[in-house]
Amino acid sequence: MEISRVIVFLLLLSTTQASSHRRSLISQFLSFQNAARAAIGLRPLVWNARLASYAQRYANQRRKDCALRHSNGPYGENIFWGSGSGWKAAQAAAAWVSERKWYDYRSNSCAGGEECGHYTQIVWSRTKRVGCARVVCDGGRGVFMVCNYDPPGNYIGERPY
């Protein structure tokens, strides 16, 4: 009887820790992205379990090679790769948001030779929902992270906001 109580306690503890880790991951992905949206007067993105599942399935596929390749699915998508295993979700989100410095609203374009499409996807005004995932890749290949956005953005000729 005592052993079964210990097992139940350990299972509950494990579930609680996993849930806490999941909440932290979600918070890390959302905080920088929603701060960027708030800075220009947009409503925050809402976490969506369906999008998170899609992102997790795709991240699991990239676990084998850690290739910085898009899924080409029906959603907007930001991807990130970092060498080593210590990369946090907040670092990926911060890297995407940091592209703001390269976006020129007046010309609706990125500064010459610079990337800003991750930022514009984050602040696409019609985008409402997001789901993200993080995996450590096999063989020490690094960390792969992906966020999927619905409705998608980055339509040529349209402004994000």
Coordinates of C-alpha atoms in Angstrom, one line a residue:
M1 CA 0.0 0.0 0.0
E2 CA 2.8 2.4 0.9
I3 CA 4.7 1.8 -2.4
S4 CA 1.5 2.6 -4.4
R5 CA 1.2 6.0 -2.6
V6 CA 4.8 6.8 -3.4
I7 CA 4.2 5.9 -7.1
V8 CA 1.1 8.1 -7.2
F9 CA 2.9 11.0 -5.6
L10 CA 5.8 10.7 -8.0
L11 CA 3.4 10.6 -11.0
L12 CA 1.6 13.7 -9.7
L13 CA 4.9 15.5 -9.1
S14 CA 6.1 14.6 -12.6
T15 CA 2.8 15.8 -14.2
T16 CA 3.0 19.0 -12.2
Q17 CA 6.6 19.7 -13.2
A18 CA 5.8 19.0 -16.9
S19 CA 2.8 21.3 -16.7
S20 CA 4.9 24.0 -15.1
H21 CA 7.6 23.6 -17.8
R22 CA 4.9 23.8 -20.6
R23 CA 3.5 27.0 -19.1
S24 CA 7.0 28.5 -18.9
L25 CA 7.7 27.6 -22.6
I26 CA 4.4 29.2 -23.7
S27 CA 5.1 32.3 -21.6
Q28 CA 8.6 32.6 -23.1
F29 CA 7.3 32.3 -26.7
L30 CA 4.5 34.8 -26.1
S31 CA 6.1 37.5 -24.0
F32 CA 8.4 39.1 -26.6
Q33 CA 6.0 38.6 -29.4
N34 CA 3.1 40.2 -27.5
A35 CA 5.3 43.0 -26.3
A36 CA 6.1 43.8 -29.9
R37 CA 2.4 43.8 -30.8
A38 CA 1.5 46.0 -27.8
A39 CA 4.2 48.5 -28.8
I40 CA 2.3 49.3 -32.0
G41 CA -1.2 49.0 -30.5
L42 CA -2.1 45.5 -31.6
R43 CA -4.0 42.9 -29.5
P44 CA -1.9 40.0 -28.1
L45 CA -1.6 36.7 -29.8
V46 CA -3.5 33.9 -28.1
W47 CA -1.9 30.5 -27.6
N48 CA -3.6 27.8 -29.7
A49 CA -3.3 24.1 -28.9
R50 CA -4.0 23.0 -32.5
L51 CA -1.2 25.3 -33.8
A52 CA 1.1 24.1 -31.0
S53 CA 0.5 20.5 -32.0
Y54 CA 1.2 21.3 -35.7
A55 CA 4.4 23.0 -34.6
Q56 CA 5.4 20.1 -32.4
R57 CA 4.8 17.6 -35.2
Y58 CA 7.0 19.6 -37.5
A59 CA 9.7 20.2 -34.9
N60 CA 9.8 16.5 -34.3
Q61 CA 10.5 15.9 -38.0
R62 CA 13.4 18.5 -37.9
R63 CA 14.8 16.8 -34.7
K64 CA 16.8 14.4 -37.0
D65 CA 18.6 17.0 -39.0
C66 CA 17.9 20.4 -37.4
A67 CA 17.6 21.8 -40.9
L68 CA 16.4 25.4 -41.1
R69 CA 13.6 24.6 -43.5
H70 CA 9.9 25.7 -43.4
S71 CA 7.1 23.2 -43.2
N72 CA 5.3 24.9 -46.2
G73 CA 2.0 24.3 -44.3
P74 CA -1.2 26.4 -44.2
Y75 CA 0.0 28.7 -41.4
G76 CA 2.5 31.6 -41.1
E77 CA 5.7 30.3 -39.7
N78 CA 8.8 31.5 -38.0
I79 CA 11.7 29.1 -37.5
F80 CA 14.9 29.3 -35.4
W81 CA 18.1 27.2 -35.1
G82 CA 20.9 27.6 -32.6
S83 CA 23.9 25.4 -32.0
G84 CA 24.3 23.7 -28.6
S85 CA 21.4 22.7 -26.4
G86 CA 20.8 25.7 -24.1
W87 CA 18.7 27.9 -26.4
K88 CA 15.4 29.1 -24.7
A89 CA 12.1 29.9 -26.4
A90 CA 12.5 33.5 -25.3
Q91 CA 15.8 33.8 -27.2
A92 CA 14.1 32.7 -30.4
A93 CA 11.2 35.1 -30.0
A94 CA 13.6 37.9 -29.1
A95 CA 15.7 37.2 -32.2
W96 CA 12.6 37.4 -34.4
V97 CA 11.4 40.6 -32.8
S98 CA 14.8 42.2 -33.0
E99 CA 14.3 42.3 -36.8
R100 CA 12.0 45.3 -36.1
K101 CA 15.1 47.5 -36.6
W102 CA 15.3 46.4 -40.2
Y103 CA 11.6 47.0 -41.1
D104 CA 10.7 50.4 -42.7
Y105 CA 6.9 50.9 -42.5
R106 CA 6.9 53.8 -45.0
S107 CA 8.4 51.6 -47.8
N108 CA 6.9 48.4 -46.3
S109 CA 10.2 46.7 -46.8
C110 CA 13.3 45.5 -45.1
A111 CA 16.6 47.5 -45.1
G112 CA 18.8 46.4 -47.9
G113 CA 20.1 42.9 -47.5
E114 CA 18.5 42.4 -44.1
E115 CA 15.8 40.1 -42.8
C116 CA 12.5 41.4 -41.2
G117 CA 9.9 38.9 -42.2
H118 CA 9.9 37.1 -38.9
Y119 CA 9.0 40.4 -37.2
T120 CA 6.3 41.3 -39.7
Q121 CA 4.7 37.9 -39.2
I122 CA 4.6 38.5 -35.5
V123 CA 2.9 41.9 -35.9
W124 CA 0.6 41.0 -38.8
S125 CA -2.6 42.6 -37.6
R126 CA -5.0 39.9 -38.8
T127 CA -3.0 37.2 -37.1
K128 CA -4.8 36.1 -33.9
R129 CA -3.4 32.7 -32.8
V130 CA 0.0 31.1 -32.3
G131 CA 1.4 27.8 -31.3
C132 CA 5.1 27.0 -31.0
A133 CA 7.5 24.1 -30.2
R134 CA 11.1 23.5 -29.3
V135 CA 13.2 20.4 -29.8
V136 CA 16.8 19.5 -29.1
C137 CA 18.1 17.9 -32.2
D138 CA 19.7 14.5 -32.4
G139 CA 23.5 14.1 -32.4
G140 CA 24.2 17.5 -30.8
R141 CA 23.0 19.3 -33.9
G142 CA 21.4 22.1 -31.9
V143 CA 18.0 23.4 -31.0
F144 CA 15.2 23.9 -33.5
M145 CA 12.1 26.1 -32.7
V146 CA 9.1 26.9 -34.7
C147 CA 6.0 29.1 -34.2
N148 CA 2.9 28.8 -36.4
Y149 CA 0.5 31.7 -36.9
D150 CA -3.2 31.8 -37.9
P151 CA -4.3 33.5 -40.0
P152 CA -0.9 33.7 -41.7
G153 CA 0.7 37.0 -42.8
N154 CA 3.4 38.4 -44.9
Y155 CA 1.4 38.9 -48.1
I156 CA 3.4 40.7 -50.8
G157 CA 2.1 44.2 -51.3
E158 CA 0.2 44.3 -48.0
R159 CA 1.4 46.1 -44.8
P160 CA 1.5 44.1 -41.6
Y161 CA -0.5 46.8 -39.6

